[in-house]
PDB file of C-alpha atoms and ligand atoms in Angstrom:
ATOM      1  CA  UNK A   1       0.000   0.000   0.000  1.00 86.00           C
ATOM      2  CA  UNK A   2       1.669   3.243  -1.127  1.00 95.00           C
ATOM      3  CA  UNK A   3       1.015   6.673   0.380  1.00 98.00           C
ATOM      4  CA  UNK A   4       0.029   9.290  -2.195  1.00 98.00           C
ATOM      5  CA  UNK A   5       1.912  12.524  -1.538  1.00 98.00           C
ATOM      6  CA  UNK A   6       2.305  15.982  -3.074  1.00 98.00           C
ATOM      7  CA  UNK A   7       5.376  18.105  -2.282  1.00 99.00           C
ATOM      8  CA  UNK A   8       5.367  21.921  -2.297  1.00 99.00           C
ATOM      9  CA  UNK A   9       9.005  22.958  -2.353  1.00 98.00           C
ATOM     10  CA  UNK A  10      11.645  25.667  -2.711  1.00 98.00           C
ATOM     11  CA  UNK A  11      14.754  23.732  -3.851  1.00 98.00           C
ATOM     12  CA  UNK A  12      17.109  24.448  -2.154  1.00 97.00           C
ATOM     13  CA  UNK A  13      19.644  21.803  -1.233  1.00 98.00           C
ATOM     14  CA  UNK A  14      17.689  20.091   1.534  1.00 98.00           C
ATOM     15  CA  UNK A  15      14.538  20.220  -0.590  1.00 98.00           C
ATOM     16  CA  UNK A  16      16.505  18.430  -3.334  1.00 98.00           C
ATOM     17  CA  UNK A  17      17.455  15.714  -0.845  1.00 98.00           C
ATOM     18  CA  UNK A  18      13.840  15.424   0.333  1.00 98.00           C
ATOM     19  CA  UNK A  19      12.612  15.133  -3.279  1.00 98.00           C
ATOM     20  CA  UNK A  20      15.272  12.440  -3.856  1.00 98.00           C
ATOM     21  CA  UNK A  21      13.972  10.369  -0.932  1.00 98.00           C
ATOM     22  CA  UNK A  22      10.316  10.818  -1.925  1.00 98.00           C
ATOM     23  CA  UNK A  23      10.877  10.040  -5.622  1.00 98.00           C
ATOM     24  CA  UNK A  24      12.827   6.847  -4.921  1.00 98.00           C
ATOM     25  CA  UNK A  25      10.974   5.257  -2.016  1.00 98.00           C
ATOM     26  CA  UNK A  26       8.528   2.533  -3.167  1.00 97.00           C
ATOM     27  CA  UNK A  27       6.178   3.232  -0.237  1.00 98.00           C
ATOM     28  CA  UNK A  28       5.532   6.758  -1.515  1.00 98.00           C
ATOM     29  CA  UNK A  29       3.696   7.800  -4.691  1.00 98.00           C
ATOM     30  CA  UNK A  30       4.721  11.397  -5.489  1.00 98.00           C
ATOM     31  CA  UNK A  31       1.844  12.662  -7.661  1.00 98.00           C
ATOM     32  CA  UNK A  32       2.885  16.305  -8.115  1.00 98.00           C
ATOM     33  CA  UNK A  33       5.637  18.774  -7.215  1.00 99.00           C
ATOM     34  CA  UNK A  34       4.776  22.463  -6.848  1.00 99.00           C
ATOM     35  CA  UNK A  35       7.281  25.233  -6.283  1.00 99.00           C
ATOM     36  CA  UNK A  36       7.332  28.494  -4.369  1.00 98.00           C
ATOM     37  CA  UNK A  37       9.727  31.398  -3.916  1.00 98.00           C
ATOM     38  CA  UNK A  38      11.832  30.825  -0.832  1.00 98.00           C
ATOM     39  CA  UNK A  39      15.462  29.756  -0.771  1.00 98.00           C
ATOM     40  CA  UNK A  40      15.750  31.401  -4.183  1.00 98.00           C
ATOM     41  CA  UNK A  41      13.273  32.975  -6.647  1.00 98.00           C
ATOM     42  CA  UNK A  42      10.474  30.761  -7.973  1.00 98.00           C
ATOM     43  CA  UNK A  43      11.957  30.566 -11.492  1.00 98.00           C
ATOM     44  CA  UNK A  44      15.051  28.980  -9.916  1.00 98.00           C
ATOM     45  CA  UNK A  45      13.167  26.728  -7.465  1.00 98.00           C
ATOM     46  CA  UNK A  46      11.086  25.500 -10.415  1.00 98.00           C
ATOM     47  CA  UNK A  47      14.167  24.826 -12.568  1.00 98.00           C
ATOM     48  CA  UNK A  48      15.757  23.006  -9.615  1.00 98.00           C
ATOM     49  CA  UNK A  49      12.713  20.787  -9.065  1.00 98.00           C
ATOM     50  CA  UNK A  50      12.765  19.927 -12.792  1.00 98.00           C
ATOM     51  CA  UNK A  51      16.492  19.096 -12.561  1.00 98.00           C
ATOM     52  CA  UNK A  52      15.858  16.550  -9.783  1.00 98.00           C
ATOM     53  CA  UNK A  53      12.903  14.924 -11.591  1.00 98.00           C
ATOM     54  CA  UNK A  54      14.976  14.734 -14.805  1.00 98.00           C
ATOM     55  CA  UNK A  55      18.029  13.377 -12.916  1.00 98.00           C
ATOM     56  CA  UNK A  56      15.919  10.366 -11.881  1.00 98.00           C
ATOM     57  CA  UNK A  57      14.220  10.021 -15.277  1.00 98.00           C
ATOM     58  CA  UNK A  58      10.754  10.293 -13.741  1.00 97.00           C
ATOM     59  CA  UNK A  59       7.530  11.659 -15.246  1.00 97.00           C
ATOM     60  CA  UNK A  60       6.296  13.698 -12.274  1.00 98.00           C
ATOM     61  CA  UNK A  61       4.562  17.003 -13.108  1.00 98.00           C
ATOM     62  CA  UNK A  62       6.114  20.201 -11.746  1.00 98.00           C
ATOM     63  CA  UNK A  63       3.946  23.322 -11.448  1.00 98.00           C
ATOM     64  CA  UNK A  64       5.343  26.776 -10.671  1.00 98.00           C
ATOM     65  CA  UNK A  65       3.794  28.710  -7.800  1.00 98.00           C
ATOM     66  CA  UNK A  66       3.919  31.957  -5.892  1.00 98.00           C
ATOM     67  CA  UNK A  67       6.615  34.497  -6.704  1.00 98.00           C
ATOM     68  CA  UNK A  68       5.982  36.479  -3.514  1.00 98.00           C
ATOM     69  CA  UNK A  69       4.619  35.920   0.019  1.00 98.00           C
ATOM     70  CA  UNK A  70       1.015  37.033   0.616  1.00 98.00           C
ATOM     71  CA  UNK A  71       1.939  40.300   2.328  1.00 98.00           C
ATOM     72  CA  UNK A  72       5.505  40.309   3.683  1.00 98.00           C
ATOM     73  CA  UNK A  73       8.276  41.387   1.249  1.00 97.00           C
ATOM     74  CA  UNK A  74      10.195  38.421  -0.228  1.00 98.00           C
ATOM     75  CA  UNK A  75      13.622  37.694   1.255  1.00 97.00           C
ATOM     76  CA  UNK A  76      15.601  34.690  -0.110  1.00 97.00           C
ATOM     77  CA  UNK A  77      18.179  32.380   1.483  1.00 95.00           C
ATOM     78  CA  UNK A  78      20.731  32.428  -1.354  1.00 94.00           C
ATOM     79  CA  UNK A  79      23.455  33.019   1.275  1.00 94.00           C
ATOM     80  CA  UNK A  80      22.736  29.453   2.450  1.00 95.00           C
ATOM     81  CA  UNK A  81      21.804  27.656  -0.789  1.00 95.00           C
ATOM     82  CA  UNK A  82      23.853  29.628  -3.344  1.00 95.00           C
ATOM     83  CA  UNK A  83      22.579  31.917  -6.097  1.00 96.00           C
ATOM     84  CA  UNK A  84      21.236  28.968  -8.152  1.00 97.00           C
ATOM     85  CA  UNK A  85      19.737  27.250  -5.114  1.00 97.00           C
ATOM     86  CA  UNK A  86      21.469  23.972  -6.034  1.00 98.00           C
ATOM     87  CA  UNK A  87      25.234  24.522  -6.552  1.00 97.00           C
ATOM     88  CA  UNK A  88      27.878  21.818  -6.690  1.00 97.00           C
ATOM     89  CA  UNK A  89      26.522  19.494  -9.388  1.00 98.00           C
ATOM     90  CA  UNK A  90      26.071  19.925 -13.151  1.00 98.00           C
ATOM     91  CA  UNK A  91      22.497  18.884 -14.041  1.00 98.00           C
ATOM     92  CA  UNK A  92      22.903  20.057 -17.639  1.00 96.00           C
ATOM     93  CA  UNK A  93      20.440  22.357 -19.373  1.00 95.00           C
ATOM     94  CA  UNK A  94      17.872  19.941 -20.832  1.00 94.00           C
ATOM     95  CA  UNK A  95      15.601  19.223 -17.878  1.00 96.00           C
ATOM     96  CA  UNK A  96      12.171  20.053 -19.301  1.00 96.00           C
ATOM     97  CA  UNK A  97       9.554  22.627 -18.406  1.00 98.00           C
ATOM     98  CA  UNK A  98       6.837  23.036 -15.769  1.00 98.00           C
ATOM     99  CA  UNK A  99       3.257  22.097 -16.715  1.00 98.00           C
ATOM    100  CA  UNK A 100       0.993  24.811 -18.087  1.00 98.00           C
ATOM    101  CA  UNK A 101      -0.960  25.216 -14.821  1.00 98.00           C
ATOM    102  CA  UNK A 102      -0.312  27.360 -11.774  1.00 98.00           C
ATOM    103  CA  UNK A 103       0.665  25.554  -8.581  1.00 98.00           C
ATOM    104  CA  UNK A 104      -2.739  26.307  -7.046  1.00 98.00           C
ATOM    105  CA  UNK A 105      -4.632  24.906 -10.052  1.00 98.00           C
ATOM    106  CA  UNK A 106      -2.351  21.852 -10.201  1.00 98.00           C
ATOM    107  CA  UNK A 107      -2.731  21.270  -6.453  1.00 98.00           C
ATOM    108  CA  UNK A 108      -6.510  21.501  -6.678  1.00 98.00           C
ATOM    109  CA  UNK A 109      -6.730  19.101  -9.619  1.00 98.00           C
ATOM    110  CA  UNK A 110      -4.259  16.597  -8.141  1.00 98.00           C
ATOM    111  CA  UNK A 111      -5.853  16.595  -4.664  1.00 98.00           C
ATOM    112  CA  UNK A 112      -9.435  16.345  -5.949  1.00 98.00           C
ATOM    113  CA  UNK A 113      -8.407  13.352  -8.090  1.00 97.00           C
ATOM    114  CA  UNK A 114      -7.576  11.373  -4.927  1.00 95.00           C
ATOM    115  CA  UNK A 115      -9.707  10.213  -1.992  1.00 94.00           C
ATOM    116  CA  UNK A 116      -6.764  10.799   0.366  1.00 97.00           C
ATOM    117  CA  UNK A 117      -3.419  12.499  -0.131  1.00 98.00           C
ATOM    118  CA  UNK A 118      -0.641  13.778   2.148  1.00 98.00           C
ATOM    119  CA  UNK A 119       0.606  17.312   1.520  1.00 98.00           C
ATOM    120  CA  UNK A 120       4.312  17.878   2.265  1.00 99.00           C
ATOM    121  CA  UNK A 121       5.300  21.561   2.153  1.00 99.00           C
ATOM    122  CA  UNK A 122       9.039  22.185   2.555  1.00 98.00           C
ATOM    123  CA  UNK A 123       9.098  25.888   1.669  1.00 98.00           C
ATOM    124  CA  UNK A 124       6.898  28.785   2.744  1.00 98.00           C
ATOM    125  CA  UNK A 125       3.180  27.970   2.778  1.00 99.00           C
ATOM    126  CA  UNK A 126       2.022  30.633   0.303  1.00 99.00           C
ATOM    127  CA  UNK A 127       0.690  28.126  -2.263  1.00 99.00           C
ATOM    128  CA  UNK A 128      -1.124  26.182   0.483  1.00 98.00           C
ATOM    129  CA  UNK A 129      -2.806  29.339   1.836  1.00 98.00           C
ATOM    130  CA  UNK A 130      -3.888  30.418  -1.650  1.00 98.00           C
ATOM    131  CA  UNK A 131      -5.202  26.900  -2.353  1.00 98.00           C
ATOM    132  CA  UNK A 132      -7.301  26.795   0.849  1.00 98.00           C
ATOM    133  CA  UNK A 133      -8.632  30.299   0.189  1.00 98.00           C
ATOM    134  CA  UNK A 134      -9.605  29.601  -3.435  1.00 98.00           C
ATOM    135  CA  UNK A 135     -10.586  25.915  -3.234  1.00 98.00           C
ATOM    136  CA  UNK A 136     -11.559  25.002   0.392  1.00 98.00           C
ATOM    137  CA  UNK A 137     -13.206  21.835  -0.910  1.00 98.00           C
ATOM    138  CA  UNK A 138      -9.742  20.225  -1.177  1.00 98.00           C
ATOM    139  CA  UNK A 139      -9.398  20.056   2.627  1.00 98.00           C
ATOM    140  CA  UNK A 140     -11.521  16.908   2.983  1.00 98.00           C
ATOM    141  CA  UNK A 141      -9.212  15.074   0.542  1.00 98.00           C
ATOM    142  CA  UNK A 142      -6.067  15.845   2.570  1.00 98.00           C
ATOM    143  CA  UNK A 143      -5.236  13.157   5.144  1.00 98.00           C
ATOM    144  CA  UNK A 144      -2.589  15.339   6.800  1.00 98.00           C
ATOM    145  CA  UNK A 145      -0.050  18.058   6.114  1.00 98.00           C
ATOM    146  CA  UNK A 146       3.523  17.107   7.093  1.00 99.00           C
ATOM    147  CA  UNK A 147       5.164  20.544   7.090  1.00 99.00           C
ATOM    148  CA  UNK A 148       8.801  21.459   7.506  1.00 99.00           C
ATOM    149  CA  UNK A 149       8.785  24.721   9.395  1.00 98.00           C
ATOM    150  CA  UNK A 150       8.398  26.478  12.688  1.00 98.00           C
ATOM    151  CA  UNK A 151      10.256  26.113  15.925  1.00 98.00           C
ATOM    152  CA  UNK A 152       9.520  25.972  19.637  1.00 98.00           C
ATOM    153  CA  UNK A 153      13.168  26.244  20.621  1.00 98.00           C
ATOM    154  CA  UNK A 154      14.392  29.360  18.806  1.00 98.00           C
ATOM    155  CA  UNK A 155      14.572  30.448  15.201  1.00 98.00           C
ATOM    156  CA  UNK A 156      17.109  30.522  12.376  1.00 98.00           C
ATOM    157  CA  UNK A 157      16.019  33.853  10.853  1.00 98.00           C
ATOM    158  CA  UNK A 158      15.488  35.686  14.141  1.00 98.00           C
ATOM    159  CA  UNK A 159      15.706  34.336  17.650  1.00 98.00           C
ATOM    160  CA  UNK A 160      11.959  33.636  17.324  1.00 98.00           C
ATOM    161  CA  UNK A 161      11.284  32.595  13.726  1.00 98.00           C
ATOM    162  CA  UNK A 162      12.193  29.745  11.366  1.00 98.00           C
ATOM    163  CA  UNK A 163      12.723  30.564   7.648  1.00 98.00           C
ATOM    164  CA  UNK A 164       9.657  28.911   6.043  1.00 98.00           C
ATOM    165  CA  UNK A 165       7.238  30.530   8.499  1.00 99.00           C
ATOM    166  CA  UNK A 166       9.213  33.816   8.617  1.00 98.00           C
ATOM    167  CA  UNK A 167       9.055  34.046   4.803  1.00 98.00           C
ATOM    168  CA  UNK A 168       5.248  34.060   4.805  1.00 98.00           C
ATOM    169  CA  UNK A 169       3.770  34.227   8.323  1.00 98.00           C
ATOM    170  CA  UNK A 170       0.325  35.182   7.017  1.00 98.00           C
ATOM    171  CA  UNK A 171       0.215  32.018   4.892  1.00 99.00           C
ATOM    172  CA  UNK A 172       1.377  29.954   7.849  1.00 99.00           C
ATOM    173  CA  UNK A 173      -1.414  31.410  10.015  1.00 98.00           C
ATOM    174  CA  UNK A 174      -3.979  30.470   7.351  1.00 98.00           C
ATOM    175  CA  UNK A 175      -2.588  26.940   7.132  1.00 98.00           C
ATOM    176  CA  UNK A 176      -2.560  26.364  10.900  1.00 98.00           C
ATOM    177  CA  UNK A 177      -6.152  27.637  11.181  1.00 98.00           C
ATOM    178  CA  UNK A 178      -7.500  25.695   8.197  1.00 98.00           C
ATOM    179  CA  UNK A 179      -8.754  22.700  10.163  1.00 98.00           C
ATOM    180  CA  UNK A 180      -6.539  20.161   8.350  1.00 98.00           C
ATOM    181  CA  UNK A 181      -4.392  17.881  10.591  1.00 97.00           C
ATOM    182  CA  UNK A 182      -0.766  19.083  10.606  1.00 98.00           C
ATOM    183  CA  UNK A 183       2.481  17.410  11.651  1.00 99.00           C
ATOM    184  CA  UNK A 184       4.969  20.168  12.480  1.00 98.00           C
ATOM    185  CA  UNK A 185       8.528  19.145  11.581  1.00 99.00           C
ATOM    186  CA  UNK A 186      10.441  22.159  12.879  1.00 98.00           C
ATOM    187  CA  UNK A 187      13.907  23.131  13.972  1.00 98.00           C
ATOM    188  CA  UNK A 188      13.313  21.300  17.266  1.00 98.00           C
ATOM    189  CA  UNK A 189      14.129  18.082  15.381  1.00 98.00           C
ATOM    190  CA  UNK A 190      15.848  19.218  12.168  1.00 98.00           C
ATOM    191  CA  UNK A 191      18.701  20.866  14.075  1.00 98.00           C
ATOM    192  CA  UNK A 192      19.266  17.600  15.979  1.00 97.00           C
ATOM    193  CA  UNK A 193      19.286  15.192  13.012  1.00 94.00           C
ATOM    194  CA  UNK A 194      22.461  16.625  11.480  1.00 95.00           C
ATOM    195  CA  UNK A 195      24.222  14.751   8.672  1.00 95.00           C
ATOM    196  CA  UNK A 196      27.673  14.083  10.112  1.00 93.00           C
ATOM    197  CA  UNK A 197      30.891  14.629   8.150  1.00 94.00           C
ATOM    198  CA  UNK A 198      31.345  10.838   8.122  1.00 94.00           C
ATOM    199  CA  UNK A 199      27.906  10.316   6.580  1.00 94.00           C
ATOM    200  CA  UNK A 200      28.537  13.034   3.982  1.00 96.00           C
ATOM    201  CA  UNK A 201      31.885  11.466   3.038  1.00 96.00           C
ATOM    202  CA  UNK A 202      30.307   7.992   2.696  1.00 96.00           C
ATOM    203  CA  UNK A 203      27.475   9.511   0.623  1.00 97.00           C
ATOM    204  CA  UNK A 204      29.893  10.696  -2.061  1.00 97.00           C
ATOM    205  CA  UNK A 205      31.233   7.165  -2.615  1.00 97.00           C
ATOM    206  CA  UNK A 206      27.878   5.326  -2.708  1.00 97.00           C
ATOM    207  CA  UNK A 207      26.482   5.790  -6.240  1.00 98.00           C
ATOM    208  CA  UNK A 208      25.447   8.464  -8.778  1.00 98.00           C
ATOM    209  CA  UNK A 209      22.756   9.810  -6.460  1.00 98.00           C
ATOM    210  CA  UNK A 210      25.192   9.935  -3.559  1.00 98.00           C
ATOM    211  CA  UNK A 211      27.685  11.786  -5.745  1.00 98.00           C
ATOM    212  CA  UNK A 212      24.994  14.348  -6.713  1.00 98.00           C
ATOM    213  CA  UNK A 213      23.850  14.901  -3.121  1.00 98.00           C
ATOM    214  CA  UNK A 214      27.478  15.076  -1.930  1.00 98.00           C
ATOM    215  CA  UNK A 215      28.102  17.806  -4.517  1.00 98.00           C
ATOM    216  CA  UNK A 216      25.114  19.827  -3.278  1.00 98.00           C
ATOM    217  CA  UNK A 217      25.676  19.287   0.449  1.00 97.00           C
ATOM    218  CA  UNK A 218      29.347  20.284   0.260  1.00 96.00           C
ATOM    219  CA  UNK A 219      28.148  23.639  -1.124  1.00 96.00           C
ATOM    220  CA  UNK A 220      25.481  24.098   1.586  1.00 96.00           C
ATOM    221  CA  UNK A 221      26.103  26.926   4.046  1.00 93.00           C
ATOM    222  CA  UNK A 222      23.795  25.724   6.825  1.00 93.00           C
ATOM    223  CA  UNK A 223      25.119  23.932   9.889  1.00 92.00           C
ATOM    224  CA  UNK A 224      28.521  23.689  11.525  1.00 89.00           C
ATOM    225  CA  UNK A 225      31.385  21.252  12.174  1.00 88.00           C
ATOM    226  CA  UNK A 226      28.805  19.227  14.085  1.00 91.00           C
ATOM    227  CA  UNK A 227      26.995  18.487  10.834  1.00 94.00           C
ATOM    228  CA  UNK A 228      24.575  19.701   8.149  1.00 96.00           C
ATOM    229  CA  UNK A 229      20.808  19.964   8.853  1.00 98.00           C
ATOM    230  CA  UNK A 230      18.725  18.258   6.158  1.00 98.00           C
ATOM    231  CA  UNK A 231      15.623  20.120   7.382  1.00 98.00           C
ATOM    232  CA  UNK A 232      13.192  19.062   4.625  1.00 98.00           C
ATOM    233  CA  UNK A 233      14.302  15.427   4.540  1.00 98.00           C
ATOM    234  CA  UNK A 234      12.878  15.029   8.050  1.00 98.00           C
ATOM    235  CA  UNK A 235       9.339  15.265   6.609  1.00 98.00           C
ATOM    236  CA  UNK A 236       9.958  12.142   4.497  1.00 98.00           C
ATOM    237  CA  UNK A 237      11.731  10.415   7.408  1.00 98.00           C
ATOM    238  CA  UNK A 238       8.642  11.140   9.543  1.00 98.00           C
ATOM    239  CA  UNK A 239       6.295   9.705   6.913  1.00 98.00           C
ATOM    240  CA  UNK A 240       8.326   6.482   6.716  1.00 98.00           C
ATOM    241  CA  UNK A 241       9.512   6.199  10.341  1.00 98.00           C
ATOM    242  CA  UNK A 242       7.246   8.147  12.724  1.00 98.00           C
ATOM    243  CA  UNK A 243       8.547   5.910  15.535  1.00 98.00           C
ATOM    244  CA  UNK A 244      11.871   7.797  15.370  1.00 98.00           C
ATOM    245  CA  UNK A 245      10.122  10.966  16.576  1.00 98.00           C
ATOM    246  CA  UNK A 246       8.779  12.200  19.903  1.00 98.00           C
ATOM    247  CA  UNK A 247       5.678  14.333  19.353  1.00 98.00           C
ATOM    248  CA  UNK A 248       3.165  16.388  21.347  1.00 98.00           C
ATOM    249  CA  UNK A 249      -0.305  17.428  20.200  1.00 98.00           C
ATOM    250  CA  UNK A 250      -0.947  21.113  20.774  1.00 98.00           C
ATOM    251  CA  UNK A 251      -2.645  24.205  19.374  1.00 98.00           C
ATOM    252  CA  UNK A 252      -0.156  26.134  17.245  1.00 98.00           C
ATOM    253  CA  UNK A 253      -0.634  29.684  16.017  1.00 98.00           C
ATOM    254  CA  UNK A 254       1.627  32.126  14.190  1.00 98.00           C
ATOM    255  CA  UNK A 255       2.781  35.650  14.992  1.00 98.00           C
ATOM    256  CA  UNK A 256       2.185  37.818  11.885  1.00 98.00           C
ATOM    257  CA  UNK A 257       3.603  41.141  13.022  1.00 98.00           C
ATOM    258  CA  UNK A 258       5.986  42.806  15.464  1.00 98.00           C
ATOM    259  CA  UNK A 259       9.536  41.811  16.389  1.00 98.00           C
ATOM    260  CA  UNK A 260       8.565  38.113  16.762  1.00 98.00           C
ATOM    261  CA  UNK A 261       6.978  37.969  13.290  1.00 98.00           C
ATOM    262  CA  UNK A 262       7.036  34.377  11.988  1.00 98.00           C
ATOM    263  CA  UNK A 263       7.198  32.799  15.426  1.00 98.00           C
ATOM    264  CA  UNK A 264       5.151  29.616  15.913  1.00 98.00           C
ATOM    265  CA  UNK A 265       3.512  29.681  19.324  1.00 98.00           C
ATOM    266  CA  UNK A 266       2.399  26.412  20.956  1.00 98.00           C
ATOM    267  CA  UNK A 267      -0.261  26.078  23.661  1.00 97.00           C
ATOM    268  CA  UNK A 268       2.054  23.644  25.425  1.00 96.00           C
ATOM    269  CA  UNK A 269      -0.140  23.369  28.584  1.00 95.00           C
ATOM    270  CA  UNK A 270      -3.412  23.065  26.571  1.00 95.00           C
ATOM    271  CA  UNK A 271      -4.566  26.012  28.653  1.00 96.00           C
ATOM    272  CA  UNK A 272      -5.926  28.528  26.147  1.00 96.00           C
ATOM    273  CA  UNK A 273      -7.870  26.705  23.394  1.00 94.00           C
ATOM    274  CA  UNK A 274     -10.398  24.634  25.359  1.00 95.00           C
ATOM    275  CA  UNK A 275      -8.069  21.649  25.026  1.00 92.00           C
ATOM    276  CA  UNK A 276      -8.293  21.755  21.227  1.00 96.00           C
ATOM    277  CA  UNK A 277      -5.191  20.926  19.174  1.00 98.00           C
ATOM    278  CA  UNK A 278      -4.392  21.521  15.482  1.00 98.00           C
ATOM    279  CA  UNK A 279      -0.908  20.046  15.214  1.00 98.00           C
ATOM    280  CA  UNK A 280       1.256  17.091  16.184  1.00 98.00           C
ATOM    281  CA  UNK A 281       4.544  18.846  16.949  1.00 98.00           C
ATOM    282  CA  UNK A 282       7.809  16.904  16.589  1.00 98.00           C
ATOM    283  CA  UNK A 283       9.947  17.694  19.617  1.00 98.00           C
ATOM    284  CA  UNK A 284      12.681  15.053  19.469  1.00 98.00           C
ATOM    285  CA  UNK A 285      14.247  12.638  16.989  1.00 98.00           C
ATOM    286  CA  UNK A 286      16.614   9.654  16.908  1.00 98.00           C
ATOM    287  CA  UNK A 287      19.496  11.411  15.115  1.00 95.00           C
ATOM    288  CA  UNK A 288      21.563   8.214  14.721  1.00 95.00           C
ATOM    289  CA  UNK A 289      18.601   6.494  13.075  1.00 97.00           C
ATOM    290  CA  UNK A 290      18.268   9.453  10.686  1.00 96.00           C
ATOM    291  CA  UNK A 291      21.925   9.269   9.577  1.00 93.00           C
ATOM    292  CA  UNK A 292      21.718   5.465   9.132  1.00 96.00           C
ATOM    293  CA  UNK A 293      18.412   5.732   7.221  1.00 98.00           C
ATOM    294  CA  UNK A 294      19.730   8.531   4.961  1.00 97.00           C
ATOM    295  CA  UNK A 295      22.697   6.426   3.786  1.00 97.00           C
ATOM    296  CA  UNK A 296      20.606   3.258   3.436  1.00 98.00           C
ATOM    297  CA  UNK A 297      17.942   5.017   1.366  1.00 98.00           C
ATOM    298  CA  UNK A 298      20.504   6.519  -1.043  1.00 98.00           C
ATOM    299  CA  UNK A 299      22.414   3.222  -1.316  1.00 98.00           C
ATOM    300  CA  UNK A 300      19.219   1.521  -2.583  1.00 97.00           C
ATOM    301  CA  UNK A 301      18.827   3.984  -5.487  1.00 97.00           C
ATOM    302  CA  UNK A 302      19.988   2.439  -8.776  1.00 87.00           C
TER     303      UNK A 302
HETATM  304  O1  RIB B 401      14.424  26.648   8.037  1.00 65.87           O
HETATM  305  C1  RIB B 401      14.733  25.615   7.139  1.00 65.87           C
HETATM  306  C2  RIB B 401      13.856  25.697   5.924  1.00 65.87           C
HETATM  307  O2  RIB B 401      14.155  26.878   5.192  1.00 65.87           O
HETATM  308  C3  RIB B 401      14.112  24.538   4.922  1.00 65.87           C
HETATM  309  O3  RIB B 401      12.925  24.249   4.242  1.00 65.87           O
HETATM  310  C4  RIB B 401      15.116  25.114   3.971  1.00 65.87           C
HETATM  311  O4  RIB B 401      15.048  24.519   2.664  1.00 65.87           O
HETATM  312  C5  RIB B 401      14.655  26.541   3.908  1.00 65.87           C
HETATM  313  O5  RIB B 401      13.609  26.611   2.954  1.00 65.87           O
HETATM  314 CA1   CA B 402      12.863  24.194   1.820  1.00 65.87          CA
END
């Protein structure tokens, strides 16, 4: 039994690794990839998504999405992911084109074609917010949203805010208040499951996919000597191995203005929302299991 998923992405080096895992795992059926401005501009995130699909010789539609956040001015992360968004490997120039539909139209059509699908956003949530605003009927076809983003232990853009939510806090607020079950895969776990230098070195010697990912990751400016955070890959790891995570159900909301703009705020004592929850928040992860799984998954790719 495969799980039908749709990924909304801003490749981005860790997005590229997450797409790699989703495309190649037999338990997952990736029906559509949509792109959004985030790590780099949407023309580049779209080209990068196409490069990954073409690298694996797959026929997965890619639809381009929002060029700007809903309200907040766009600010990229090229300082982390390079000007192209995916430096360090030559994907060539013949990697196809996006489909002739907007991300929102493609999302609506793909979701309504399924009884149940999992939505995996790994960039800002602008496309998701626009989708729910324009086509609310899709919500009943979404089993859950497994979203990379947010933090309950400090941010990476400010002390309060994580990049995906900081990029479009208004979209994040819409998503968290949409009434669709959410799994929050935030910095609380992605900054623990660091790819170690040993894992990265082994990756480069595994196979063609390992060589490609090694090229990208060695040009990735996130992390430290302790290791490189593969933020977005943790969404796929959660889908396949939820047992590796410690989670807590809580009500999560988003700060959309002021100095803490983009902060995700959890009702950790269930004290202020009549006991209601809207998210399963990942608070801990088996980091060794993540490193082992990452290498094993790539080694299986022919
Ligand atoms: O904060 C990490 C997130 O921001 C990841 O999705 C990374 O790709 C960047 O988009
Ligand atoms: Ca991303």
